[in-house]
Tab-separated table of C-alpha atoms and ligand atoms in Angstrom:
chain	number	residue	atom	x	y	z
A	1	UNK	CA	16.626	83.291	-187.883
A	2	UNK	CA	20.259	84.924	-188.001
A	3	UNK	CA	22.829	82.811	-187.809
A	4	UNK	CA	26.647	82.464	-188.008
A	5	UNK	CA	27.880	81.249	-191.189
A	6	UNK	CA	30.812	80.110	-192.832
A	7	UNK	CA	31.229	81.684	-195.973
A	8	UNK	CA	35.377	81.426	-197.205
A	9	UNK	CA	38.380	80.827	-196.110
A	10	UNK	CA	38.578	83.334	-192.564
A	11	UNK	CA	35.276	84.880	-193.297
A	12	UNK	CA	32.371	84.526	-191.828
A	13	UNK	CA	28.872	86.642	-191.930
A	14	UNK	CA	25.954	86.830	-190.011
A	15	UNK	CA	22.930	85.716	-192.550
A	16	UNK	CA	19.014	84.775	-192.539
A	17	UNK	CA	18.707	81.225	-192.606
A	18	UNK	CA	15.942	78.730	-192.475
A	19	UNK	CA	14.109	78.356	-189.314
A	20	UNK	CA	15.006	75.050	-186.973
A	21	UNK	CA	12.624	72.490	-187.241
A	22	UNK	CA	12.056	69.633	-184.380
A	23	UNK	CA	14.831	66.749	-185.398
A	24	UNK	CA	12.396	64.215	-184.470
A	25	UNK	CA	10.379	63.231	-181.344
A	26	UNK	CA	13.461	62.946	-179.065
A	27	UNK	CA	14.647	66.597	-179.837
A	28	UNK	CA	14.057	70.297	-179.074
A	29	UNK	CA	14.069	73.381	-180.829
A	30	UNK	CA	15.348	76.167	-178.712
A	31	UNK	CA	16.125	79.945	-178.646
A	32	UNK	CA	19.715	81.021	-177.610
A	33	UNK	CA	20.571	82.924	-175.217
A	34	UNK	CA	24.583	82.953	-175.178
A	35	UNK	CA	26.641	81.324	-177.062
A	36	UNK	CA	30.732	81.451	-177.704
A	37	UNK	CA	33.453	81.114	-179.856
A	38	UNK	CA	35.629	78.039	-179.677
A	39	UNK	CA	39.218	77.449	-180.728
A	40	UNK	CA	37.990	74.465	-183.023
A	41	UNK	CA	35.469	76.710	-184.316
A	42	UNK	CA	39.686	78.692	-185.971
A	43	UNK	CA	40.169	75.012	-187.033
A	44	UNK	CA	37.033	75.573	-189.579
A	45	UNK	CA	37.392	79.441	-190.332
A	46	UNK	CA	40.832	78.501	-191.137
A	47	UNK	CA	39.172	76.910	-194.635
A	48	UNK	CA	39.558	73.800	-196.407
A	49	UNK	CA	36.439	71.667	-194.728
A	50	UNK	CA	34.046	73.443	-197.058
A	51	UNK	CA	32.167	76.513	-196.933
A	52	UNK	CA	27.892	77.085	-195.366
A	53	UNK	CA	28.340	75.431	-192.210
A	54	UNK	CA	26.101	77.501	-189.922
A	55	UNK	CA	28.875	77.365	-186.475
A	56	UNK	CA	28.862	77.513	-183.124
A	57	UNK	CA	28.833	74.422	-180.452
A	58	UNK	CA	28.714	76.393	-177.182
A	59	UNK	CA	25.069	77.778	-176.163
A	60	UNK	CA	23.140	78.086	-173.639
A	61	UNK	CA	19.124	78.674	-174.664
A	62	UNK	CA	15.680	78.281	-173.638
A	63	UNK	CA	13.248	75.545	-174.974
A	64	UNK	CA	10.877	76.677	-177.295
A	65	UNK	CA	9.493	73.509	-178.380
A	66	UNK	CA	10.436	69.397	-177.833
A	67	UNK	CA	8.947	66.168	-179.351
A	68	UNK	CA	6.410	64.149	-178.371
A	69	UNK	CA	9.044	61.601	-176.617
A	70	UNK	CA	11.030	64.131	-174.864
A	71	UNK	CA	10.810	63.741	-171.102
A	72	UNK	CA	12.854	65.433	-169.082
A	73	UNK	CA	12.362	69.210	-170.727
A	74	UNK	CA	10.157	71.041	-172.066
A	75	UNK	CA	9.222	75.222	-173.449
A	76	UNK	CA	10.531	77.965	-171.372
A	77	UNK	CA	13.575	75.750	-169.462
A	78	UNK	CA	16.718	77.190	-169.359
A	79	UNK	CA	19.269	74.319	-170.226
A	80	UNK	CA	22.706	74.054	-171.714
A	81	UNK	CA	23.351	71.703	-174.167
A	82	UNK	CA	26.332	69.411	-174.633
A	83	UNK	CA	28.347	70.377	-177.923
A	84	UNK	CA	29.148	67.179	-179.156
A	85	UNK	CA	26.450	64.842	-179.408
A	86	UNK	CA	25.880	61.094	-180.361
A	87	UNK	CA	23.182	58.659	-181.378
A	88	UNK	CA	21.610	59.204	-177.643
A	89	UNK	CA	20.718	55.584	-177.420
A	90	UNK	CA	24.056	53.523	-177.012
A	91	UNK	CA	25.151	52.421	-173.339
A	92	UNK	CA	28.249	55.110	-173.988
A	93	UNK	CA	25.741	57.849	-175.227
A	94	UNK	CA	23.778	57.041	-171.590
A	95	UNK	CA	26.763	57.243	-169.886
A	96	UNK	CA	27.535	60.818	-170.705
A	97	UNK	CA	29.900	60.024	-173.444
A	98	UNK	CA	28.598	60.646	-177.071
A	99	UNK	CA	32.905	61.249	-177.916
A	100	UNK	CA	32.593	57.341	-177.890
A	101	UNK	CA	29.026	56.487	-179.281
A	102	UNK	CA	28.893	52.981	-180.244
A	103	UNK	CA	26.447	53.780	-183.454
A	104	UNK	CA	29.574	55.934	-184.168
A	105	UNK	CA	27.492	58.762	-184.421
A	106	UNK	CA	29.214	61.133	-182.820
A	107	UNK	CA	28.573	64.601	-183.903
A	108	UNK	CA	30.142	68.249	-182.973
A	109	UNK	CA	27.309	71.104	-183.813
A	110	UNK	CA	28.482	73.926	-186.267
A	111	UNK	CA	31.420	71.246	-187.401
A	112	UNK	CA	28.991	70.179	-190.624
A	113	UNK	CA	25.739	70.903	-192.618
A	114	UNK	CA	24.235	68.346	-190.688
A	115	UNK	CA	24.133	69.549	-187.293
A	116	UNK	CA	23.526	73.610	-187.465
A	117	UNK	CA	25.524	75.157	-184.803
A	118	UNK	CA	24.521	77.523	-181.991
A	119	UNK	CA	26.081	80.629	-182.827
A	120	UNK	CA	22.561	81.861	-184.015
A	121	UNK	CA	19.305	83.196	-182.768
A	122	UNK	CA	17.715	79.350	-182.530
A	123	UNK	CA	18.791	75.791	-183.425
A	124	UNK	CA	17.555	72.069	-183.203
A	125	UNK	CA	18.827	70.095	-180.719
A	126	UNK	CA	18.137	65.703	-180.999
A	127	UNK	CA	18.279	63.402	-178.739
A	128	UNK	CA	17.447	66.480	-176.121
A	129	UNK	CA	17.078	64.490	-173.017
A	130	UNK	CA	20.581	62.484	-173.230
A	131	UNK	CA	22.405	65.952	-173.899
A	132	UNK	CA	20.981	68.791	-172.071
A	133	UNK	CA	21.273	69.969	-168.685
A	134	UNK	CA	18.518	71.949	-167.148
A	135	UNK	CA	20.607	75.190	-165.870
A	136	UNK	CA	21.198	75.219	-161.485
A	137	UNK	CA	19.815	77.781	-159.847
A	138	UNK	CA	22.720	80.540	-159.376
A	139	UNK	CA	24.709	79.299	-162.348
A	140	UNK	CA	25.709	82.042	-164.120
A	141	UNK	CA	25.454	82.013	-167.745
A	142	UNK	CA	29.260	82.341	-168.401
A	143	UNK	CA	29.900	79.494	-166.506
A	144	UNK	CA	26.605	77.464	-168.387
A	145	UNK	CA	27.655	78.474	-171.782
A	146	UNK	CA	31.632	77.044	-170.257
A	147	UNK	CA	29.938	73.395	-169.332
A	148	UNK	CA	29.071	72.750	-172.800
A	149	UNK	CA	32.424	72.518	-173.728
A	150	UNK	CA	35.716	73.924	-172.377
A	151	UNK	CA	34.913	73.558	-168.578
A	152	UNK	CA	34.782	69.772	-169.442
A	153	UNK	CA	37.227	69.348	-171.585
A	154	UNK	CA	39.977	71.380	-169.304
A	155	UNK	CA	39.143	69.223	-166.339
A	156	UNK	CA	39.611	66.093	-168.458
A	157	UNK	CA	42.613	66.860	-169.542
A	158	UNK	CA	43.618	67.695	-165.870
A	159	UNK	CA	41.928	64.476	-164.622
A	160	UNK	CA	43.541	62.353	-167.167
A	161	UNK	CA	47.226	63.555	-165.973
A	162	UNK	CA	46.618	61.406	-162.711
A	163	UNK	CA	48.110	64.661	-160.963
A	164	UNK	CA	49.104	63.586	-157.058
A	165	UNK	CA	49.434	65.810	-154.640
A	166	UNK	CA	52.807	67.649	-154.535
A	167	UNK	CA	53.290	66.731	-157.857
A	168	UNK	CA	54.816	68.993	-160.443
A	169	UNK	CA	52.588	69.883	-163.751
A	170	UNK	CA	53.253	70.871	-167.134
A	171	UNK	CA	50.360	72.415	-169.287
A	172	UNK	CA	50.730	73.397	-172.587
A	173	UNK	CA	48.591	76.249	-173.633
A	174	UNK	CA	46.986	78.552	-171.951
A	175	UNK	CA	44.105	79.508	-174.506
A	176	UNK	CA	40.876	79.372	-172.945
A	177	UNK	CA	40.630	75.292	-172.617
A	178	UNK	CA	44.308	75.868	-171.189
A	179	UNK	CA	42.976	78.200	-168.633
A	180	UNK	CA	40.449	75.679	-167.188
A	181	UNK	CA	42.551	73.230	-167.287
A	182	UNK	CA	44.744	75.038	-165.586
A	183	UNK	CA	42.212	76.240	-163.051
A	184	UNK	CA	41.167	72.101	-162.264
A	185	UNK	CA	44.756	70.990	-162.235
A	186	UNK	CA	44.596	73.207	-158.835
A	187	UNK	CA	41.931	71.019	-157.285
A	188	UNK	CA	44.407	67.770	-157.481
A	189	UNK	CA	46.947	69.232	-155.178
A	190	UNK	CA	49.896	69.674	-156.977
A	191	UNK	CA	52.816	71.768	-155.935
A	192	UNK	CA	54.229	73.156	-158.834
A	193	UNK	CA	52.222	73.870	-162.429
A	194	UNK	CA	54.505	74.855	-165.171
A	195	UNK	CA	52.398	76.806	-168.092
A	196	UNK	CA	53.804	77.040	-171.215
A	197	UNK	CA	52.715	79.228	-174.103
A	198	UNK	CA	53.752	81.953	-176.750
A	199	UNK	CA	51.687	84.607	-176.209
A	200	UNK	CA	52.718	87.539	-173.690
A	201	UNK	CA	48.769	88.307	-172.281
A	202	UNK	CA	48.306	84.906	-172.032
A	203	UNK	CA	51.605	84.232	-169.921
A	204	UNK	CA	50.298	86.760	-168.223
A	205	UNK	CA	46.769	85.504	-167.164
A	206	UNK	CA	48.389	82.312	-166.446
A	207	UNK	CA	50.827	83.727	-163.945
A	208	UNK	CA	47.844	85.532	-162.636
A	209	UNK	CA	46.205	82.308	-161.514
A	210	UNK	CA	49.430	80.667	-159.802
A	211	UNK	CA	51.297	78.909	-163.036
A	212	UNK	CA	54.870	79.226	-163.020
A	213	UNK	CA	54.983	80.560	-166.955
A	214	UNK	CA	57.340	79.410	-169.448
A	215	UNK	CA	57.809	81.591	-173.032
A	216	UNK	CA	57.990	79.513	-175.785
A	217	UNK	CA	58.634	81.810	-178.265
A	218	UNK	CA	62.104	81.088	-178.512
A	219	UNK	CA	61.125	77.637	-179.314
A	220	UNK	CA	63.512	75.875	-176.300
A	221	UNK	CA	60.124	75.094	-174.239
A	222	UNK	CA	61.615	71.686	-173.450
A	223	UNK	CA	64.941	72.953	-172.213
A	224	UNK	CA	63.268	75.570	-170.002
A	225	UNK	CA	60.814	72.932	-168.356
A	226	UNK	CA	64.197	70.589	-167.736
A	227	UNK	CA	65.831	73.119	-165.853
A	228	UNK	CA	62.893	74.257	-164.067
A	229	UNK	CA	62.709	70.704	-162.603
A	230	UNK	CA	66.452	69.572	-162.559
A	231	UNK	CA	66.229	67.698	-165.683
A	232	UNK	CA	63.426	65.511	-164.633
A	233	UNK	CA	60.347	66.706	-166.334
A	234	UNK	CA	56.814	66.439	-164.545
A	235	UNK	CA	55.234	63.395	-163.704
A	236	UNK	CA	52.028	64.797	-164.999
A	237	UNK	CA	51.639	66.945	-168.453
A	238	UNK	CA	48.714	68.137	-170.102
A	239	UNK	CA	48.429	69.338	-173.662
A	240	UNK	CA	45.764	71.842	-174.679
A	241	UNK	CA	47.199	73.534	-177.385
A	242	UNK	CA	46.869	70.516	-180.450
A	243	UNK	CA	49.997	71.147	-182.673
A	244	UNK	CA	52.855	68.676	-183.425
A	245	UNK	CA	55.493	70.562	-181.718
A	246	UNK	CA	53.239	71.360	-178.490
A	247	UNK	CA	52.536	67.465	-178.806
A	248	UNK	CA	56.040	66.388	-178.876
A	249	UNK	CA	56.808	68.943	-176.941
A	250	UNK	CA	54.811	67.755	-173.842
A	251	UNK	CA	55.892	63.838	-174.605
A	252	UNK	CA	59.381	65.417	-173.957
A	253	UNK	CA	58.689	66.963	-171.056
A	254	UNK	CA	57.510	63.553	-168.756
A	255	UNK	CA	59.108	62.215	-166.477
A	256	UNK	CA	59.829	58.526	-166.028
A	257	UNK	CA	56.838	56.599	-165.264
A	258	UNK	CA	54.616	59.722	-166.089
A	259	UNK	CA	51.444	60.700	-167.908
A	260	UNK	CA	50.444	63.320	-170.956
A	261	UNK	CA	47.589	63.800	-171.009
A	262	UNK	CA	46.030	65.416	-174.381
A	263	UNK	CA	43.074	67.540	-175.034
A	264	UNK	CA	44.154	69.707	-177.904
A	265	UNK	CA	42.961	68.752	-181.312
A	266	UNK	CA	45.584	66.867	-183.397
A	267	UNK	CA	44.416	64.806	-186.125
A	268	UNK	CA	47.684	64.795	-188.142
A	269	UNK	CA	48.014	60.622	-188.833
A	270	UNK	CA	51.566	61.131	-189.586
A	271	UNK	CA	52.342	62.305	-185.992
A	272	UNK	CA	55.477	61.265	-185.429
A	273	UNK	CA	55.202	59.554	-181.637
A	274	UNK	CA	58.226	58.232	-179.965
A	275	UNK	CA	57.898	54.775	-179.181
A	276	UNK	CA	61.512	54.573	-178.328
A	277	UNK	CA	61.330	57.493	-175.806
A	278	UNK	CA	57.704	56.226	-174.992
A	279	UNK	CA	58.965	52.384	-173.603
A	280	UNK	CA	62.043	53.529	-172.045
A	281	UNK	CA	60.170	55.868	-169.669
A	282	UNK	CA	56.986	54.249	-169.040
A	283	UNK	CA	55.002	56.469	-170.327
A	284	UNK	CA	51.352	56.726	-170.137
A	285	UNK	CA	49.839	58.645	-173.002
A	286	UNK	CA	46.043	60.083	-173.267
A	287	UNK	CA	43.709	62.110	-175.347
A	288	UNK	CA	40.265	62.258	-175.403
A	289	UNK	CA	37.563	63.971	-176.723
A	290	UNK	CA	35.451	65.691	-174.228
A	291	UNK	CA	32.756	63.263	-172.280
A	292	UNK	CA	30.863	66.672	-171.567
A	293	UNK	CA	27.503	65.370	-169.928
A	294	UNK	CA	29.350	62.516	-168.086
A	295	UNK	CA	31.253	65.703	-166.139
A	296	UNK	CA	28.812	67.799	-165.204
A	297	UNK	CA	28.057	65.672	-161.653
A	298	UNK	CA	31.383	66.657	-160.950
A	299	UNK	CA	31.303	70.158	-162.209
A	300	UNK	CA	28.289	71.802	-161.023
A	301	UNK	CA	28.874	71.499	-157.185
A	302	UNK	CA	32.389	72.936	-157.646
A	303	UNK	CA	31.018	75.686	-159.682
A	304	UNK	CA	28.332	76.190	-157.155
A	305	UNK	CA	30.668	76.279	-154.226
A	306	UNK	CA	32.761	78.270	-155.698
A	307	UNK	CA	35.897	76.270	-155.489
A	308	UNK	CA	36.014	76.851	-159.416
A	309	UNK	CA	35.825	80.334	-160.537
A	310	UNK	CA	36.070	80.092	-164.425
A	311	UNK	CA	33.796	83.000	-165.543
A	312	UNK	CA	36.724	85.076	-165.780
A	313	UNK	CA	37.993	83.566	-169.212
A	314	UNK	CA	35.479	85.776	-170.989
A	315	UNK	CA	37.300	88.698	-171.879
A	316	UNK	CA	34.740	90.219	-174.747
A	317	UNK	CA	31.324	90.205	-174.624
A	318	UNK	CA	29.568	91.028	-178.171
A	319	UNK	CA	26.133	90.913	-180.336
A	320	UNK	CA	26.112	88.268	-182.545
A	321	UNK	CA	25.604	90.759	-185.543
A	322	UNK	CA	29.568	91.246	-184.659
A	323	UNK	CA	30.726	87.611	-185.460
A	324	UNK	CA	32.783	88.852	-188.216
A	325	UNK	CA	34.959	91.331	-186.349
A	326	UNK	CA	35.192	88.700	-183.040
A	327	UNK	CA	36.198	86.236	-184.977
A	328	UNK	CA	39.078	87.957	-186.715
A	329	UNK	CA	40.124	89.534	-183.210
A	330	UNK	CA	39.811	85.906	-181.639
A	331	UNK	CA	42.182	84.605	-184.419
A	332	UNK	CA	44.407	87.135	-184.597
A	333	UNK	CA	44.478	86.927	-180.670
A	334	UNK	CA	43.676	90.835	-180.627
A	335	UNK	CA	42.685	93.342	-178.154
A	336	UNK	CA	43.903	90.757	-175.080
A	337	UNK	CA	41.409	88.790	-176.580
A	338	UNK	CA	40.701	84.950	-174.613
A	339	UNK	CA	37.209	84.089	-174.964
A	340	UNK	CA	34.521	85.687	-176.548
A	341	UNK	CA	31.097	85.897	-175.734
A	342	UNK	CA	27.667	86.557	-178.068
A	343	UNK	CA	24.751	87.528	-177.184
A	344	UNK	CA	22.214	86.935	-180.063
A	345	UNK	CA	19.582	89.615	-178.832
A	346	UNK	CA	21.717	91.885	-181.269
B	401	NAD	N1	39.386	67.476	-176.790
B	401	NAD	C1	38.300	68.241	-176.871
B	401	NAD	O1	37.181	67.772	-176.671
B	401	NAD	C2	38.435	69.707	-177.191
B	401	NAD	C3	37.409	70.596	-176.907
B	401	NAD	C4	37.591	71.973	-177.147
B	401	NAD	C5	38.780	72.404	-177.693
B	401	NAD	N2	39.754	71.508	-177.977
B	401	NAD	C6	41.057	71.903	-178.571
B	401	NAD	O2	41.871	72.461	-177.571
B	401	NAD	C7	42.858	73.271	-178.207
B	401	NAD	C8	42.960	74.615	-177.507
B	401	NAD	O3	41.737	75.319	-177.655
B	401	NAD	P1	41.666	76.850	-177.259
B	401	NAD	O4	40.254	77.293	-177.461
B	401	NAD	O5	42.276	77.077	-175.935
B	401	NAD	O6	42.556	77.436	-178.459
B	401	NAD	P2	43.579	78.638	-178.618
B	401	NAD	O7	44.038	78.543	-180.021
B	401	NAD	O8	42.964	79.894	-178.130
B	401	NAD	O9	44.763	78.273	-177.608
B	401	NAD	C9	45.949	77.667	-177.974
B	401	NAD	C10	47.090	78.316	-177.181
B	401	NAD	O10	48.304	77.643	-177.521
B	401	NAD	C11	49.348	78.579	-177.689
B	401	NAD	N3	50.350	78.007	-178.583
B	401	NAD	C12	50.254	77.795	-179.915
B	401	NAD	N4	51.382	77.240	-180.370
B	401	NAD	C13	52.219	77.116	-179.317
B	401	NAD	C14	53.536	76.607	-179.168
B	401	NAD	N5	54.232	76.110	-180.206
B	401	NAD	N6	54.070	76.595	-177.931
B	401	NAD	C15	53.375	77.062	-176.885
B	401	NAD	N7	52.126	77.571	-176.966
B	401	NAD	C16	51.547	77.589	-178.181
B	401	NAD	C17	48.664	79.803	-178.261
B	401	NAD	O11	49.407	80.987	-177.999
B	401	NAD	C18	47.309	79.795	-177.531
B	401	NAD	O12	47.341	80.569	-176.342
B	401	NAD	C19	42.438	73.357	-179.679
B	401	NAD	O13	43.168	72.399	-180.422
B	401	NAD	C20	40.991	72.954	-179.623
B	401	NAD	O14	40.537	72.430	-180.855
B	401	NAD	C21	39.602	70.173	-177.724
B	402	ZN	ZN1	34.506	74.380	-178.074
B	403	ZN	ZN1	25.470	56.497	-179.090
């Protein structure tokens, strides 16, 4: 099959590599039908974690073959799969929450050579029936392939701000895990959402869908959000971006007694947090990984209802022979460029 690979540093081609086999009883093998490109898939093409991996850990496919223990699926469903993973046994795994697997086998696919990602024509998928959602009727397959991954972790983030109604909101980033969190921060009520980024098409987008935008180019983010709110901050912030300064940034932008809430990747263990700050405002700081299957209760009726429209987020829609160029267009934020979308038919 042809599949995704990581070959340097910001390079990657589009090469035959061995066909999936069935990762034991409890697993599938399964053909892909769309599959996308992740910021923390930039966090590998950006180099240094080693070169091969085969990437990709947003897909939606159809079953081509499962194990002899697998019980809820089996060839020709259409199902999504969750892209992190865990040991599918632990009470945390059951509970929709591999992030946290007590075997501490928690695994992102396309992150290493031992769980082949989905940006490819096929891939093996373990512990199948803890991990996979057989796709709703009416789904579209945007909003499937945005389940696996984003969708959850956006409403997460927005979940974990303990927004109130009427409250104000700051969210920084408005990538495409920014965008849906942007888009669920909407269904807690609040009346004001400040959204902070860099980027003019992104500002943009996110004025489009109600944010009150903030440009931090100029690097006075902070500032800007202080005046916005008369110096108070927001009692709610969400972070989707994952640097230090967006991280500090949104710490600095609470209000007493409030909550930031942080989705975007940061795994700098130098980060400099502000205790002092911290215990004189009474602060409430989270971050999480996404609990993907755990969500999906919650997700799938407001997708189905409409009351969350997220398809929109794709901006490109590509063959998967044309990895290369998307993914240099996706990191150099090109061509208006949010999300991408590839279709492995081609
Ligand atoms: N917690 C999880 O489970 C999980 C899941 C998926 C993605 N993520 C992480 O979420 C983050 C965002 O992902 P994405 O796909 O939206 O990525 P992205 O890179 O497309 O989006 C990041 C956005 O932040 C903006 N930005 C960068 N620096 C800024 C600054 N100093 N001030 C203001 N804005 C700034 C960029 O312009 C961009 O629009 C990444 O760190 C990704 O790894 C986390
Ligand atoms: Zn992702
Ligand atoms: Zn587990």
């Amino acid at each position: 099959v042809r599949a995704v690979v990581l070959t340097g540093d910001r390079t990657v081609e589009v090469e035959q590599v061995d066909d999936p086999v069935l990762p034991g009883p409890r697993g599938a093998v399964v053909e892909v039908e769309r599959t996308a490109i992740c910021g923390s898939d930039l966090h590998l093409y950006h180099g240094g974690m080693g070169t091969g991996v085969h990437l990709g850990h947003e897909f939606v496919d159809r079953v081509l073959e499962v194990g002899s223990e697998v019980l809820r699926f089996g060839a020709g469903d259409r199902i999504l799969v969750s892209g992190v993973i865990g040991c599918g046994r632990c009470q945390t795994c059951r509970s929709g929450v591999p992030g946290n697997c007590e075997a501490n086998r928690t695994a992102v696919f396309g992150s290493s050579a031992s769980l082949p990602g989905g940006q490819a024509e096929a891939v093996a998928v373990p512990e199948v029936d803890e991990f996979a959602l057989a796709i709703p009727e009416g789904l579209s397959v945007e909003s499937a392939v945005l389940l696996t991954d984003i969708l959850p972790t956006g409403y997460l983030g927005a979940q974990r701000a303990r927004i109130a109604p009427g409250a104000t909101v700051v969210l920084f980033g408005l990538g495409p895990v920014g965008v849906m969190a942007l888009q669920s921060a909407q269904l807690f009520g609040p009346a004001r959402i400040l959204a902070v980024d860099r980027e003019p098409s992104r500002l943009a987008r996110g004025a489009e869908l109600g944010a009150e935008v903030i440009d931090a180019s100029g690097g006075d983010a902070v500032a800007q959000v202080l005046e916005a709110t008369k110096g108070r901050g927001a009692a709610s912030v969400i972070e989707a971006v994952g640097a230090d300064q967006t991280v500090s940034d949104a710490i600095a932008c609470a209000a007493p007694g409030g909550t930031v809430s942080v989705v975007g990747v940061n795994l700098n263990p130098a980060f400099p947090y502000p205790m002092g700050l911290a215990l004189l405002r009474s602060l409430t700081l989270s971050a999480t990984l996404a609990a993907i299957p755990a969500t999906w209760p919650t997700l799938v009726p407001l997708l189905d209802s409409g009351r969350l429209t997220p398809d929109a987020v794709f901006t490109h829609r590509l063959w998967l022979s044309e990895a290369p160029h998307a993914y240099q267009i996706f990191d150099a934020r090109q061509d208006g460029v949010l999300k991408v979308l590839l279709d492995p038919k081609g």
